[in-house]
Coordinates of C-alpha atoms and ligand atoms in Angstrom, one line a residue:
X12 CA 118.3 123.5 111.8
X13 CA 116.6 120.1 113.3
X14 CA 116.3 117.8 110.3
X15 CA 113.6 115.1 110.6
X16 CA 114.4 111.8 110.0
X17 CA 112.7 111.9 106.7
X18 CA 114.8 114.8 105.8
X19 CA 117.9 113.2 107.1
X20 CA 117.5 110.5 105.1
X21 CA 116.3 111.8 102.0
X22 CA 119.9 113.7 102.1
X23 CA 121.3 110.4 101.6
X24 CA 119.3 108.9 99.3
X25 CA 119.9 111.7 97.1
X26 CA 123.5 110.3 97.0
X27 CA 122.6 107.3 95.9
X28 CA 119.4 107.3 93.8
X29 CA 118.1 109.3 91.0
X30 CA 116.2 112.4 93.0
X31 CA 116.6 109.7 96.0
X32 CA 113.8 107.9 94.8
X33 CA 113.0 104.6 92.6
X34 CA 110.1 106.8 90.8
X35 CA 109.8 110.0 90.0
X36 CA 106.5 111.6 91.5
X37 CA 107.6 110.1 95.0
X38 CA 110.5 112.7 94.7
X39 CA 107.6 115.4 95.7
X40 CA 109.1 117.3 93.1
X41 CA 105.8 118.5 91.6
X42 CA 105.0 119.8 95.2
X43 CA 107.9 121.2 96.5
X44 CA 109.2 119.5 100.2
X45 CA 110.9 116.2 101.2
X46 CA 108.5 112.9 101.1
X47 CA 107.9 110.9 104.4
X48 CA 109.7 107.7 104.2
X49 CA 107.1 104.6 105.3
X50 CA 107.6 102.4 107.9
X51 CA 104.6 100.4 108.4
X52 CA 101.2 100.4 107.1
X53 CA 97.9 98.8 108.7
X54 CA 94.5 99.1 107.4
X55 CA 94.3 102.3 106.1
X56 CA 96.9 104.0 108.1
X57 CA 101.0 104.5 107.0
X58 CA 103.5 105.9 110.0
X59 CA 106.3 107.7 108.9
X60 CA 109.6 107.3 110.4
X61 CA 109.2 110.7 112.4
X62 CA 105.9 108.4 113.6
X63 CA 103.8 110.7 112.0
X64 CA 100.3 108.9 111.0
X65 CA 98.7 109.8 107.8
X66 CA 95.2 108.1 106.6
X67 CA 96.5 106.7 103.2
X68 CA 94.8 107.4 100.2
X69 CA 97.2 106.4 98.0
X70 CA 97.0 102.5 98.8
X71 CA 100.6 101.5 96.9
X72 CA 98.8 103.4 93.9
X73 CA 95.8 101.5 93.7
X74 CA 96.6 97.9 95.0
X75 CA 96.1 97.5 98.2
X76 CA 91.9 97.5 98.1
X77 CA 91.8 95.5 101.4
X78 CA 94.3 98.5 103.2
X79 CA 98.0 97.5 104.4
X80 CA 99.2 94.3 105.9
X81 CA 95.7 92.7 105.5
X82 CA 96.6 89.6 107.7
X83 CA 95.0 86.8 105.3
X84 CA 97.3 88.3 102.2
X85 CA 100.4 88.4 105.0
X86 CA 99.5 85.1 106.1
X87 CA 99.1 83.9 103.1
X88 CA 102.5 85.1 101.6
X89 CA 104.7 83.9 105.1
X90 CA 102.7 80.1 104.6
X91 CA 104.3 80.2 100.7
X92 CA 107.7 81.6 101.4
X93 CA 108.2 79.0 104.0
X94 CA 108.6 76.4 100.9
X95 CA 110.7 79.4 99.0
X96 CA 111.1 82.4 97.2
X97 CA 111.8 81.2 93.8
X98 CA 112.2 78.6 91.0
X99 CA 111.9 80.0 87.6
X100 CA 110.6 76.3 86.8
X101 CA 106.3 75.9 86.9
X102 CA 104.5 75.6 89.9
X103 CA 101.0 75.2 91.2
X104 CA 100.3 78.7 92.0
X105 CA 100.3 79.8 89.3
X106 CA 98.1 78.2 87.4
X107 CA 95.2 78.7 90.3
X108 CA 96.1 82.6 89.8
X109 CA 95.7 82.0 86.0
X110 CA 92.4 80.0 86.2
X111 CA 90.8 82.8 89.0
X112 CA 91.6 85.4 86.9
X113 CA 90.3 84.1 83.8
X114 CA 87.2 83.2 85.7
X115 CA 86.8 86.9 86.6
X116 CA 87.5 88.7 83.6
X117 CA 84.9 89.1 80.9
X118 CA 86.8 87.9 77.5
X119 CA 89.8 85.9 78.3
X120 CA 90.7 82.7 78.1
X121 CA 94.2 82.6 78.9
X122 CA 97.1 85.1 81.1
X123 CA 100.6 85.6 81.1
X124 CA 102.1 86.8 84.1
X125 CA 105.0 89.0 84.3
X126 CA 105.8 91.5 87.1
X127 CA 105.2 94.7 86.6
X128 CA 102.0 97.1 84.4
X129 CA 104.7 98.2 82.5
X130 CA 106.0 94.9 81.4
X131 CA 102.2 93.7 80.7
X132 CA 101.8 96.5 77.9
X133 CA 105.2 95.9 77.0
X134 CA 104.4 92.4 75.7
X135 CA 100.4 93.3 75.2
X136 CA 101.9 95.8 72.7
X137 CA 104.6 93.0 71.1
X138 CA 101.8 90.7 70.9
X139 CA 99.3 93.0 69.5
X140 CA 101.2 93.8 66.1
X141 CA 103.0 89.9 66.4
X142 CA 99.1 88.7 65.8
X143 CA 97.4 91.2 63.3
X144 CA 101.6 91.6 61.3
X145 CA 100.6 95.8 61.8
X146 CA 103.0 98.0 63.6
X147 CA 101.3 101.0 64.7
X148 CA 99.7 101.4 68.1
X149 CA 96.9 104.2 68.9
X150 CA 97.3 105.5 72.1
X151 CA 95.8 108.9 74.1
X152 CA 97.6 112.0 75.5
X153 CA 97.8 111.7 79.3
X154 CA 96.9 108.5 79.2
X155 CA 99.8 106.1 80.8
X156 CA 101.2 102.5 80.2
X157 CA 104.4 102.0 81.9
X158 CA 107.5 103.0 80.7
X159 CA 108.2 101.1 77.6
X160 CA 109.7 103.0 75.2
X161 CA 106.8 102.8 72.7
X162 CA 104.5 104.2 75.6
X163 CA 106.4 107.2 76.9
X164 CA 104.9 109.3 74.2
X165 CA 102.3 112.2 75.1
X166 CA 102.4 109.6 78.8
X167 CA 100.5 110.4 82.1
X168 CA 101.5 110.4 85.1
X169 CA 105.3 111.0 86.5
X170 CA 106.0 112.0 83.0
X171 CA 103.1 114.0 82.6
X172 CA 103.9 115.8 86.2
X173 CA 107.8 116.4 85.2
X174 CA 106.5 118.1 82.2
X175 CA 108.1 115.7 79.9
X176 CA 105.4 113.5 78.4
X177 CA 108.0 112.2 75.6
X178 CA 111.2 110.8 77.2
X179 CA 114.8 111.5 76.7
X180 CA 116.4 108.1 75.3
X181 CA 113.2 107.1 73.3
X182 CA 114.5 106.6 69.5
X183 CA 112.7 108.1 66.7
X184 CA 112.1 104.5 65.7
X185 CA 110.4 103.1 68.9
X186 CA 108.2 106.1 68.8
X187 CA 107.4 106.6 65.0
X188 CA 104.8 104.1 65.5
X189 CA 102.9 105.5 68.3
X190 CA 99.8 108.1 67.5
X191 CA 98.7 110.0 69.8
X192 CA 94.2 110.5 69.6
X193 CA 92.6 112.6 72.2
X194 CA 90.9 110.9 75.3
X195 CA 87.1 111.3 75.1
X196 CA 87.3 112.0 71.3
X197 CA 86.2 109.5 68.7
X198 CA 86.5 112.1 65.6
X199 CA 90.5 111.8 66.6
X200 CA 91.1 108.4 66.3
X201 CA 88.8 107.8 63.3
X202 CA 91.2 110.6 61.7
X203 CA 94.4 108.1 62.4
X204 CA 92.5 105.3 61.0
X205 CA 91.8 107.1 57.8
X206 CA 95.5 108.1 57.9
X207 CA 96.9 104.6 58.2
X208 CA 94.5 102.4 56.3
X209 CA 95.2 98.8 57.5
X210 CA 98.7 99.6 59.6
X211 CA 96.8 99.8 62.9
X212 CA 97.8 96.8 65.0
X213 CA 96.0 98.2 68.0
X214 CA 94.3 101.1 70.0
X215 CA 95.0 101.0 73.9
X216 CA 93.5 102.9 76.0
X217 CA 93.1 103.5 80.0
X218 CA 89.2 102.8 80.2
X219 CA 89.1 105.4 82.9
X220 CA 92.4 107.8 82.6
X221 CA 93.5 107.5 86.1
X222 CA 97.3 109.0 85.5
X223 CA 96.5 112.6 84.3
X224 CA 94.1 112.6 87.5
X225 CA 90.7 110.7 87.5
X226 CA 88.6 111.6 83.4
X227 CA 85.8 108.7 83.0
X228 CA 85.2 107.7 79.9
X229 CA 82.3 109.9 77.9
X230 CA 79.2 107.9 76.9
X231 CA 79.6 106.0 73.5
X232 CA 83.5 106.6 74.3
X233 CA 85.0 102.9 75.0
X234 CA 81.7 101.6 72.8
X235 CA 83.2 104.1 69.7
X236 CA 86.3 102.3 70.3
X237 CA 85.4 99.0 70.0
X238 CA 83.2 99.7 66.6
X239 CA 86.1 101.7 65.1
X240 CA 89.1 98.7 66.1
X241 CA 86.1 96.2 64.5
X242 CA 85.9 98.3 61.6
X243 CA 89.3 98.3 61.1
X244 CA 90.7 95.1 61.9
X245 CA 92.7 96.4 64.9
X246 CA 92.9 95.0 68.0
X247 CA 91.3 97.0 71.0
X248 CA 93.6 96.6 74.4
X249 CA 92.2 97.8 77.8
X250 CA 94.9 99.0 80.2
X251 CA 93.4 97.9 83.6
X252 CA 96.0 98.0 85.8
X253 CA 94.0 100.7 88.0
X254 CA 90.7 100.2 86.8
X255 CA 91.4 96.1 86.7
X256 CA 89.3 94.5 90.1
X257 CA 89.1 97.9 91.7
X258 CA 85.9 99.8 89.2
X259 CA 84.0 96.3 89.7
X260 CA 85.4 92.7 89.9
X261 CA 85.7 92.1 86.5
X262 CA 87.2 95.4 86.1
X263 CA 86.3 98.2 83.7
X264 CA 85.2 95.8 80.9
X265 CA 82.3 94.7 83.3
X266 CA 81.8 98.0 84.7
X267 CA 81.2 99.8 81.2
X268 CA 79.8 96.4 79.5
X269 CA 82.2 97.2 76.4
X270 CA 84.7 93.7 75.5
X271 CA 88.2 94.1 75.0
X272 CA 90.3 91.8 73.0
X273 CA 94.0 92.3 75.2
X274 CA 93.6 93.4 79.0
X275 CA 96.8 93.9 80.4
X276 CA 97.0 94.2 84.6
X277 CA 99.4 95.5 86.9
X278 CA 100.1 95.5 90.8
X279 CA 96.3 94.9 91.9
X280 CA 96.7 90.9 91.0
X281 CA 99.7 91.2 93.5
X282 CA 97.8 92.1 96.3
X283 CA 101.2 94.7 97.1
X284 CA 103.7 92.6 95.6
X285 CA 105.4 93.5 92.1
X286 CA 103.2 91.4 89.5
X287 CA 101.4 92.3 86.2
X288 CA 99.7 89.9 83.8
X289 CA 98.0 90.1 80.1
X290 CA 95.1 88.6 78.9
X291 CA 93.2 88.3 75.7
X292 CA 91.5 85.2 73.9
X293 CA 92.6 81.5 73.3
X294 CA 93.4 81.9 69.6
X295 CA 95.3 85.8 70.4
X296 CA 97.1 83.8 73.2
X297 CA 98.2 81.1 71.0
X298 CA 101.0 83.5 69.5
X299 CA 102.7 83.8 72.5
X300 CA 106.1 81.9 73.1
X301 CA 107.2 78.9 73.0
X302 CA 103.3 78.0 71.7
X303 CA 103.7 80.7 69.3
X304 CA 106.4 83.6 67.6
X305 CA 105.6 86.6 70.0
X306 CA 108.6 86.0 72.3
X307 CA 108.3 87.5 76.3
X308 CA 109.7 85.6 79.1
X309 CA 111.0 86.1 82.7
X310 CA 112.1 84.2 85.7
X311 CA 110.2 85.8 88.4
X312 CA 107.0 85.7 86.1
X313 CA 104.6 83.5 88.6
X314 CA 106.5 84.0 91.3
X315 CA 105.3 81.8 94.2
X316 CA 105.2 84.7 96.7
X317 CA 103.4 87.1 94.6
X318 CA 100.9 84.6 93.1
X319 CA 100.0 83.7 96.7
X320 CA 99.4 87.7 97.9
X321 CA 97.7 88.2 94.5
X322 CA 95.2 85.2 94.9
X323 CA 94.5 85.6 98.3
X324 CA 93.3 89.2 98.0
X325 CA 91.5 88.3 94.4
X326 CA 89.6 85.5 96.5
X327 CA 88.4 87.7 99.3
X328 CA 87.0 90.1 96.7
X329 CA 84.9 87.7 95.0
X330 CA 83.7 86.6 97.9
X331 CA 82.5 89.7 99.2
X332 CA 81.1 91.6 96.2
X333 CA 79.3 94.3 98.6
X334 CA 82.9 95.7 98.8
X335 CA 82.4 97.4 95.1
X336 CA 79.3 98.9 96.2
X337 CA 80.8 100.7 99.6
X338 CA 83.6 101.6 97.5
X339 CA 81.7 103.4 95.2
X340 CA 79.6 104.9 98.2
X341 CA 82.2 106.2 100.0
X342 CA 84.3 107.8 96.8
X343 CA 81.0 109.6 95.8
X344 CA 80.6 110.8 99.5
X345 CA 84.3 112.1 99.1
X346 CA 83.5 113.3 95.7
X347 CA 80.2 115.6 96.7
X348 CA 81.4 116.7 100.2
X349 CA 85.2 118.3 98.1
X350 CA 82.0 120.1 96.1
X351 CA 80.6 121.5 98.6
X352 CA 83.5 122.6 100.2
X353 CA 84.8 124.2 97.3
X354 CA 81.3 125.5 96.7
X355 CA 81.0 127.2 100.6
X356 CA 84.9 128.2 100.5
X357 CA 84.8 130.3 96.8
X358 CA 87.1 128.0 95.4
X359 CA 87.3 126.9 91.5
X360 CA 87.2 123.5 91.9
X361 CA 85.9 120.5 89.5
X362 CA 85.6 117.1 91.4
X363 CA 86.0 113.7 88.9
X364 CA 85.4 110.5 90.7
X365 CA 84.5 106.9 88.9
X366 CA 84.1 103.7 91.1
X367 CA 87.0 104.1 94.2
X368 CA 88.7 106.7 92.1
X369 CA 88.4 110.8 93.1
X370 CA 90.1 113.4 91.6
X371 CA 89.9 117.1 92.6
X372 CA 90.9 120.0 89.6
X373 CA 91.3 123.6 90.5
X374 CA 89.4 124.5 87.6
X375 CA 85.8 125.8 86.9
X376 CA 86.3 123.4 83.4
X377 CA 84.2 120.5 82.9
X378 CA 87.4 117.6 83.0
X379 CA 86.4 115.5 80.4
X380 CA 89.6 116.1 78.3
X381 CA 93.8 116.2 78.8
X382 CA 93.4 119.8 77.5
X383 CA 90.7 120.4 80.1
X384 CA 93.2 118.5 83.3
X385 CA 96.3 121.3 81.9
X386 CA 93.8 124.1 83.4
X387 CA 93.7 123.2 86.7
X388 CA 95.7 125.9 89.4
X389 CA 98.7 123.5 89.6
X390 CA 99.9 126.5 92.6
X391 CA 96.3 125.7 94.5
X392 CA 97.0 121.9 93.9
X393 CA 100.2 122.4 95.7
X394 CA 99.1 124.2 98.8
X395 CA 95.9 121.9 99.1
X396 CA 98.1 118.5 99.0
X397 CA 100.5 120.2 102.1
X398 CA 97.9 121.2 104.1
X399 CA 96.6 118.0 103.4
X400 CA 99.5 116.4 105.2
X401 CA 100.0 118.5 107.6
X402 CA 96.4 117.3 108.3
X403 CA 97.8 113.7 108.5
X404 CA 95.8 112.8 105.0
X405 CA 98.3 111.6 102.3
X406 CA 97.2 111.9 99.0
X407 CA 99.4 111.7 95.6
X408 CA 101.7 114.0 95.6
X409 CA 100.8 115.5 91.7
X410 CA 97.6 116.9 90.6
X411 CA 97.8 114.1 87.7
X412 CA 97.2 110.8 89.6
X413 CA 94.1 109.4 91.2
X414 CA 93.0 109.4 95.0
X415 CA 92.0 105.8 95.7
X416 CA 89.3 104.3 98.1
X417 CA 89.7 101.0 99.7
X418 CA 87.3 99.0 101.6
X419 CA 89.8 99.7 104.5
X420 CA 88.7 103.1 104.6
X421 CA 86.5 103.9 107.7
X422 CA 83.4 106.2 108.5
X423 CA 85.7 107.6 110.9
X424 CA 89.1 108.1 108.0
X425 CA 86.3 110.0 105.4
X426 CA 84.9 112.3 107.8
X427 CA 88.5 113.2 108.8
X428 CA 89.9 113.4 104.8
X429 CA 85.9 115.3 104.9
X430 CA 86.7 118.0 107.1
X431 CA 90.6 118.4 106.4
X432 CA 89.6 119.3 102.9
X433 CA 87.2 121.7 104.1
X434 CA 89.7 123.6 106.7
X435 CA 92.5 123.4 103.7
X436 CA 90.4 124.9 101.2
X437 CA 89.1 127.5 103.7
X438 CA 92.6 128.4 103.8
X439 CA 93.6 128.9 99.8
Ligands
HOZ505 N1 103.5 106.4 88.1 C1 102.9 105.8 89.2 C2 101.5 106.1 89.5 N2 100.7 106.2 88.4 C3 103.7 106.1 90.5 C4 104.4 104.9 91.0 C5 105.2 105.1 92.2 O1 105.8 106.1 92.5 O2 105.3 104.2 93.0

């Protein structure tokens, strides 16, 4: 049998890494076949090392808003590492990456950067019960926050698409603090409050859930939120790393007009480059270490390379605030021409899409709900995302993660992710 190159090498990385891969749903496990290993990207094309071209709507899962190897980030990251990669001391960088993001961000005065999403709710978390001396944390089934231990309860995402939302390894301690409401419903986490009189630290929640597919928030949902932490001295933390400069500039907190007290970001301030930060207000920030007794640290936190990708990309945004608007455009384009296909090929289909995020179920259900995202066909999901590829339109590889639209995307890449769809689903 002739063995691609992706094949070929997916046999050896299975010798050497988990599933072969260094995250679960890249391991196409929740779709059956072997993943094509990248080699390059540009705009908003990836080749594959059998130089098979796909029209990426993954984007590095969510980051890359400008497409692949946008040359002013590249530029910008080859002029830094000229000087070096690394210092673990302060440097300039960072603090021009601090002040832009501050400057774009309704309701913080002050970040911390670390390196990862996961490591931002790590420490939003730590800081969070550190400030109001509470332990527990609310959260929402399907929703996802990294892989801390405290987060991989009821979780989103690869967890959600193994089938494991609570991980193996998580104590009964880390978790025993964690509640788990239900996204879109404000009766469930008002029934926690009552539970837990005064032991809420916080309530964090994806403003839009983007890891158990694409469910906006229901009107009065995030605004519910914000009166019921208020009511009960809790803290309310957004988790932005997708919705964060991608749903509008000043991410979902501008978009949806609702304030946030922590905001915690991921790989979008790295412009493609591991980084995460949190955010929150002066006097929340004054807890952290060495100003205050919430310890977090690390010595790639600010790293030169990063901070310069990160603020390069962050600078172009701002400066060209039409890119929201086309964003939005084309996703609702995608959103209402999936409809119709569905619609003219007698297929169940609901379509979700908020700001540059689309989400397809194979259900007649109205998604507003986790329960509702369990219906869809998971078996129609499956045949839909390889004929998909075989179309040369790559798309996340599990029904529970979002299809993002970048301002690389052209008129020409739509009508082509357009009319794939509709041959695909003519096919189901
Ligand atoms: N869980 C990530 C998306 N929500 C996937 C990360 C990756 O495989 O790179």
């Amino acid at each position: 049998m002739n063995l691609s190159k992706s094949e070929k090498i997916m046999e050896k990385a299975k010798n050497f890494l988990p599933a072969g891969v260094n995250s679960p749903v890249r391991a196409f496990r929740a779709v059956g076949g072997t993943p094509p290993f990248i080699v390059k990207g540009k705009g908003s094309k990836i080749w594959d090392l059998d130089y098979n071209q796909y029209i990426d709507f993954v984007g590095s899962w969510g980051p890359l808003i400008l497409g692949h190897s946008y040359e002013p980030v590249l530029k910008a990251v080859s002029d830094t590492m000229q000087y070096g990669l690394s210092f673990g001391a302060p440097t300039a960088l960072e603090v021009e990456m601090a002040e832009k993001i501050v400057s774009i961000v309704p309701n913080i005065d002050m970040v911390r950067m670390v390196n990862s999403g996961t490591e931002a709710v790590m420490s939003a978390i730590r800081l969070a019960r550190g400030a109001t001396g509470k332990a527990k944390i609310i959260k929402f089934a399907g929703c996802y926050h990294g892989h801390s231990d405290s987060m991989l309860v009821n979780a989103g995402s690869g967890a959600l698409t193994q089938g494991e939302p609570d991980s193996a390894g998580v104590t009964k301690g880390a978790a025993e603090d964690t509640l788990t409401a239900e996204y879109n419903d404000l009766d469930s986490v008002r029934k926690l409050f009552d539970l837990n009189t005064n032991e809420i630290a916080a309530v964090i929640v994806e403003p839009v859930a983007a890891n158990m597919g694409v469910v906006p928030p229901a009107d009065g949902f995030l605004e519910g939120l914000r009166k019921l932490c208020d009511e009960n001295n809790a803290l309310l933390i957004f988790d932005e790393v997708i919705t964060g400069f991608r749903l509008a500039l000043g991410g979902a907190q501008e978009f949806f007009g609702v304030r946030a007290d922590i905001v915690t970001f991921g790989k979008i301030i790295g412009g493609g480059m591991p980084v995460g930060a949190y955010g929150a207000s002066k006097e929340l920030m004054q807890n952290i270490a060495p100003l205050g007794s919430v310890y977090q640290a690390g010595t790639l936190s600010g790293n030169p390379v990063a901070m310069a990708a990160g603020l390069k990309q962050l600078e172009i945004l701002e400066q060209n605030p039409q890119y929201y608007t086309e964003i939005n455009e084309k996703a609702k384009f995608i959103a209402n021409n999936l409809r119709e296909s569905s619609k003219k090929h007698d297929i169940v289909m609901t379509v979700n899409q908020c700001g540059g995020l689309v989400c397809p179920y194979f259900t007649s259900e109205n998604v507003t709900s986790f329960s509702a995202t369990q219906k869809s066909n998971l078996e129609q999901f499956k045949c839909y995302f390889h004929g998909m590829l075989e179309h040369g339109i790559y798309i996340a590889p599990s029904q529970f993660e979002a299809m993002f639209i970048n301002v690389s995307h052209s008129k020409d890449d739509i009508n082509a992710l357009c009319s794939a769809a509709d041959e695909v689903l003519g096919t189901l």
